[in-house]
PDB file of C-alpha atoms in Angstrom:
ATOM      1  CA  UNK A 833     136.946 172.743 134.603  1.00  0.00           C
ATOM      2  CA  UNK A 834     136.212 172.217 138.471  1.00  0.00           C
ATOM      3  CA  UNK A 835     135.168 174.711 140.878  1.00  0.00           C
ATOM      4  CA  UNK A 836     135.788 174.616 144.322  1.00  0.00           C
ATOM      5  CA  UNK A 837     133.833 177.542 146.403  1.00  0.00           C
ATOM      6  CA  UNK A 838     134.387 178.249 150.115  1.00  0.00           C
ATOM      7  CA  UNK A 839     133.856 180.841 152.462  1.00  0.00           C
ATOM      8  CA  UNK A 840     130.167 180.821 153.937  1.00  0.00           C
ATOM      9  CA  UNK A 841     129.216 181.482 157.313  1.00  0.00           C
ATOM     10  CA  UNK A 842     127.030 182.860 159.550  1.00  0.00           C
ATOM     11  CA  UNK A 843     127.042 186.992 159.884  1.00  0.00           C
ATOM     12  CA  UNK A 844     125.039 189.302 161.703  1.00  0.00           C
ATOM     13  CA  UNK A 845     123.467 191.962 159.452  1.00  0.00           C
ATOM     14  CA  UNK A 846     125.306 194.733 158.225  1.00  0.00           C
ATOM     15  CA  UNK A 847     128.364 193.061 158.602  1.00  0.00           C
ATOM     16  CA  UNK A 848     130.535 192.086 156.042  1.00  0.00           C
ATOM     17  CA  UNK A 849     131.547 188.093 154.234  1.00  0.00           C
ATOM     18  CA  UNK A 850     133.930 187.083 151.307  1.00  0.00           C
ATOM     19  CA  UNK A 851     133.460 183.975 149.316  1.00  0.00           C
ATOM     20  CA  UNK A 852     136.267 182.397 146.844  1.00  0.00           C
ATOM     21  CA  UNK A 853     135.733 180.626 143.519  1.00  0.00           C
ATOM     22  CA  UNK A 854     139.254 178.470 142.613  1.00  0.00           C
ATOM     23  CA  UNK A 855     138.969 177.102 139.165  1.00  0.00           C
ATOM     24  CA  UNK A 856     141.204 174.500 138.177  1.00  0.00           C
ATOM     25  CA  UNK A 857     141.333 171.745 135.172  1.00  0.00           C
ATOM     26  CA  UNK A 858     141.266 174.005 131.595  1.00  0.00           C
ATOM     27  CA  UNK A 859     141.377 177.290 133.276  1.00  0.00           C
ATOM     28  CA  UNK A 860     142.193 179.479 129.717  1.00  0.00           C
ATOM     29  CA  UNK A 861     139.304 177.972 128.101  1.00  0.00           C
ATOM     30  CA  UNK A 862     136.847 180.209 130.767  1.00  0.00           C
ATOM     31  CA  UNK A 863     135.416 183.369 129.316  1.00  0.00           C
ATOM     32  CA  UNK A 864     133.133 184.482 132.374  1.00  0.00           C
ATOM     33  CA  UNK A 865     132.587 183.445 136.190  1.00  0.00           C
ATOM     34  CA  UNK A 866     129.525 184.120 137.834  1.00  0.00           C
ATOM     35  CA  UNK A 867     127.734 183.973 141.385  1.00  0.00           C
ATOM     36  CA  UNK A 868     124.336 182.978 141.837  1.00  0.00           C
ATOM     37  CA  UNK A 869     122.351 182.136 144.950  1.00  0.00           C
ATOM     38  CA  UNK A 870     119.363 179.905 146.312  1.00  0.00           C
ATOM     39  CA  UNK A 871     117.462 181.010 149.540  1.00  0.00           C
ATOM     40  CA  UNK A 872     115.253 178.806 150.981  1.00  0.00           C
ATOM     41  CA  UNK A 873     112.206 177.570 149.161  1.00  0.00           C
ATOM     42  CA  UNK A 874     112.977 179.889 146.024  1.00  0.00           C
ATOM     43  CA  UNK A 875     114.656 179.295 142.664  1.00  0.00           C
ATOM     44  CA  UNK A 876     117.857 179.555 141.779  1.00  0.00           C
ATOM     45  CA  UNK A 877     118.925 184.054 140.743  1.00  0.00           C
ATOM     46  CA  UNK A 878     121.817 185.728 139.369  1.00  0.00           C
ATOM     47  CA  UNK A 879     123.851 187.507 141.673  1.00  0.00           C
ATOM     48  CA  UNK A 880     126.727 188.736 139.382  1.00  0.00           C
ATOM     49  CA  UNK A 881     129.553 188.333 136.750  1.00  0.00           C
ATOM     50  CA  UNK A 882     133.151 189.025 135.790  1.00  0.00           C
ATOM     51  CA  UNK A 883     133.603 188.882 132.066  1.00  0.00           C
ATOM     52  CA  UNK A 884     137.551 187.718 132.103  1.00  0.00           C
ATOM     53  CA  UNK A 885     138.410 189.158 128.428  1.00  0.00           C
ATOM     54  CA  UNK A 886     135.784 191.777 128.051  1.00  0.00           C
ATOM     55  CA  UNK A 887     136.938 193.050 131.627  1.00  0.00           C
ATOM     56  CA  UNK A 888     133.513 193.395 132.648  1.00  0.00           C
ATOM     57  CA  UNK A 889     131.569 192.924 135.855  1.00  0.00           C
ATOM     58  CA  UNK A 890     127.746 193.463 136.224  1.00  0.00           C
ATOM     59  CA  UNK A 891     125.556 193.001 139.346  1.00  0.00           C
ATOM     60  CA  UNK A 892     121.862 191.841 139.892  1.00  0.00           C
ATOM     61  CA  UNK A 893     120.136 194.805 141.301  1.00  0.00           C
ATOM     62  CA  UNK A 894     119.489 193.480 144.502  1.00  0.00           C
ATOM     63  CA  UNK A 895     123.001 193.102 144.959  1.00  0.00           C
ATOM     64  CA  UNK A 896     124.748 196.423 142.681  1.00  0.00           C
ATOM     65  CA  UNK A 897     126.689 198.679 145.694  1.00  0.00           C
ATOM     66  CA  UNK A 898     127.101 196.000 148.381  1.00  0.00           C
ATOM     67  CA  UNK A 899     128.706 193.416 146.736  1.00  0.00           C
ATOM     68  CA  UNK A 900     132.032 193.267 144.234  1.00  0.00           C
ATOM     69  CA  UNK A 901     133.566 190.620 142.039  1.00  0.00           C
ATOM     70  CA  UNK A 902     137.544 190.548 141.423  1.00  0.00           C
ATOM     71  CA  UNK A 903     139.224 188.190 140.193  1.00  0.00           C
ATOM     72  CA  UNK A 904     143.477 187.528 140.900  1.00  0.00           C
ATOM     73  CA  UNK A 905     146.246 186.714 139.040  1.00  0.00           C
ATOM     74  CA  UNK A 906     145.652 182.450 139.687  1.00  0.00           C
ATOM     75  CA  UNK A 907     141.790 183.225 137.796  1.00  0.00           C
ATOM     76  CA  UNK A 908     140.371 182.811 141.799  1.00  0.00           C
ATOM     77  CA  UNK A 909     137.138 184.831 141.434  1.00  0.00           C
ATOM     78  CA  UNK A 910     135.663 186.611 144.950  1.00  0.00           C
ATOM     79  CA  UNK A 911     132.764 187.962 145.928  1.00  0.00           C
ATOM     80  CA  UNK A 912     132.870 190.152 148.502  1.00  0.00           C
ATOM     81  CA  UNK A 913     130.183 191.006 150.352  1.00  0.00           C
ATOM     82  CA  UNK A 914     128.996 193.628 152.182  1.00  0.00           C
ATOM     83  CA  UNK A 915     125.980 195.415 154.382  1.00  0.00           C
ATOM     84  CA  UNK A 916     124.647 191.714 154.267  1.00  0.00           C
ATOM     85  CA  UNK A 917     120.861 191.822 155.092  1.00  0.00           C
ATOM     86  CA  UNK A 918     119.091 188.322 156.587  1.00  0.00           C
ATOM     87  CA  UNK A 919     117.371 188.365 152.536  1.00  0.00           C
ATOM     88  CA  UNK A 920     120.992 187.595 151.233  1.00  0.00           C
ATOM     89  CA  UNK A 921     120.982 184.656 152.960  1.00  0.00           C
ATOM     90  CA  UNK A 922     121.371 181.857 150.463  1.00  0.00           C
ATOM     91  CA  UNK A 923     123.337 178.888 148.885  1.00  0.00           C
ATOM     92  CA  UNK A 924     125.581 180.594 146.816  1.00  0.00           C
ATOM     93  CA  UNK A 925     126.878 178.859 143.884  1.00  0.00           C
ATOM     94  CA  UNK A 926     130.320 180.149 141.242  1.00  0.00           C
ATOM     95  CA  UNK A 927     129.961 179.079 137.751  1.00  0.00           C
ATOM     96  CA  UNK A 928     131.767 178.918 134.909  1.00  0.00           C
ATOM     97  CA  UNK A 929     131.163 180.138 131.274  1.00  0.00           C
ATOM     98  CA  UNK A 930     132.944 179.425 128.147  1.00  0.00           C
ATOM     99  CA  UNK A 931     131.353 181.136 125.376  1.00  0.00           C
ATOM    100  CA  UNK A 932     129.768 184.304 126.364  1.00  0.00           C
ATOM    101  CA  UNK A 933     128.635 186.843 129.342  1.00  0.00           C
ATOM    102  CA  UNK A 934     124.914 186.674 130.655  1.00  0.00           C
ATOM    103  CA  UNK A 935     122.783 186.119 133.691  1.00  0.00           C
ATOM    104  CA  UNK A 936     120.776 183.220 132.608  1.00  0.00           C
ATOM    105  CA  UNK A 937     122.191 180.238 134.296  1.00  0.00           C
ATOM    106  CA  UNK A 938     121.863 178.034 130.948  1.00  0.00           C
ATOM    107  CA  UNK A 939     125.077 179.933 129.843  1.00  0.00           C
ATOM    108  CA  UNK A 940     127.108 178.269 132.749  1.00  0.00           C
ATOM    109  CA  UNK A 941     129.043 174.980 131.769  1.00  0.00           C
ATOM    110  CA  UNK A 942     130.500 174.432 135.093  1.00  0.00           C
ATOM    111  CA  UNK A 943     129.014 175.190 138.479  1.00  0.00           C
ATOM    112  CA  UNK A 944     130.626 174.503 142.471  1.00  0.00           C
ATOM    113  CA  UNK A 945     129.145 172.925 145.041  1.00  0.00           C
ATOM    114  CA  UNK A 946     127.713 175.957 146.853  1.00  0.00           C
ATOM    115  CA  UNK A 947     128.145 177.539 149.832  1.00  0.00           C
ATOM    116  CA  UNK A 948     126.009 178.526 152.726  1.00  0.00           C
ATOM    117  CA  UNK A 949     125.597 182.344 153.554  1.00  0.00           C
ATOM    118  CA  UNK A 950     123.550 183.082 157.090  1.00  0.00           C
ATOM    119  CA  UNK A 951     122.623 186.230 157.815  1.00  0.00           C
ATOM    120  CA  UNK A 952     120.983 186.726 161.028  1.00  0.00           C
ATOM    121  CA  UNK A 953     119.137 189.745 162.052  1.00  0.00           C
TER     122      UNK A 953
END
């Protein structure tokens, strides 16, 4: 499975950004795809997931009301993004599970190559 994540940028606060997640390779054998996210100088944090067979999403706290995973019919995953504050901004990274839902990153088999978020103030 290969990820390919794009849509960073630069956004003034409170405004709003959407990323994409295209999977390709063995697509079906994918049970979850997350988000996660580096700022600067810290580790690595969960930002959400969309459990594709238990239909399930679930948000870090930091995150839960602003920002909403879908998923479309070609298994593209989004994150959209809203009422950014400059703390959101980040590397953020889509991943790919194939055994079960969680936030721990050690669940994740396949992981993009990130993409930058810049909020300004």
């Amino acid at each position: 499975v290969q990820l390919q994540a794009s849509g960073g940028g630069l956004v003034q606060a409170g405004g709003s950004l959407r990323l994409s997640c295209a999977p390709s390779g063995r697509t079906s054998s994918i049970y979850v795809m997350g988000w996660f996210r580096q700022a600067p100088g810290k580790e690595r944090e969960f930002v959400g997931y969309r459990s594709k067979y238990a239909d399930s999403t679930v948000y870090a706290g930091s995150v839960k009301g602003r920002f909403t995973i879908t998923e479309n019919a070609k298994n593209t995953v989004y994150l959209q993004m809203n009422s950014l504050k400059p703390e959101d901004t980040a590397v953020y990274y889509c991943a790919a599970g194939i055994s079960y839902a969680s936030s721990r990153e050690t669940s994740y088999e396949y992981w993009g190559q990130g993409t930058l978020v810049t909020v300004s103030s």
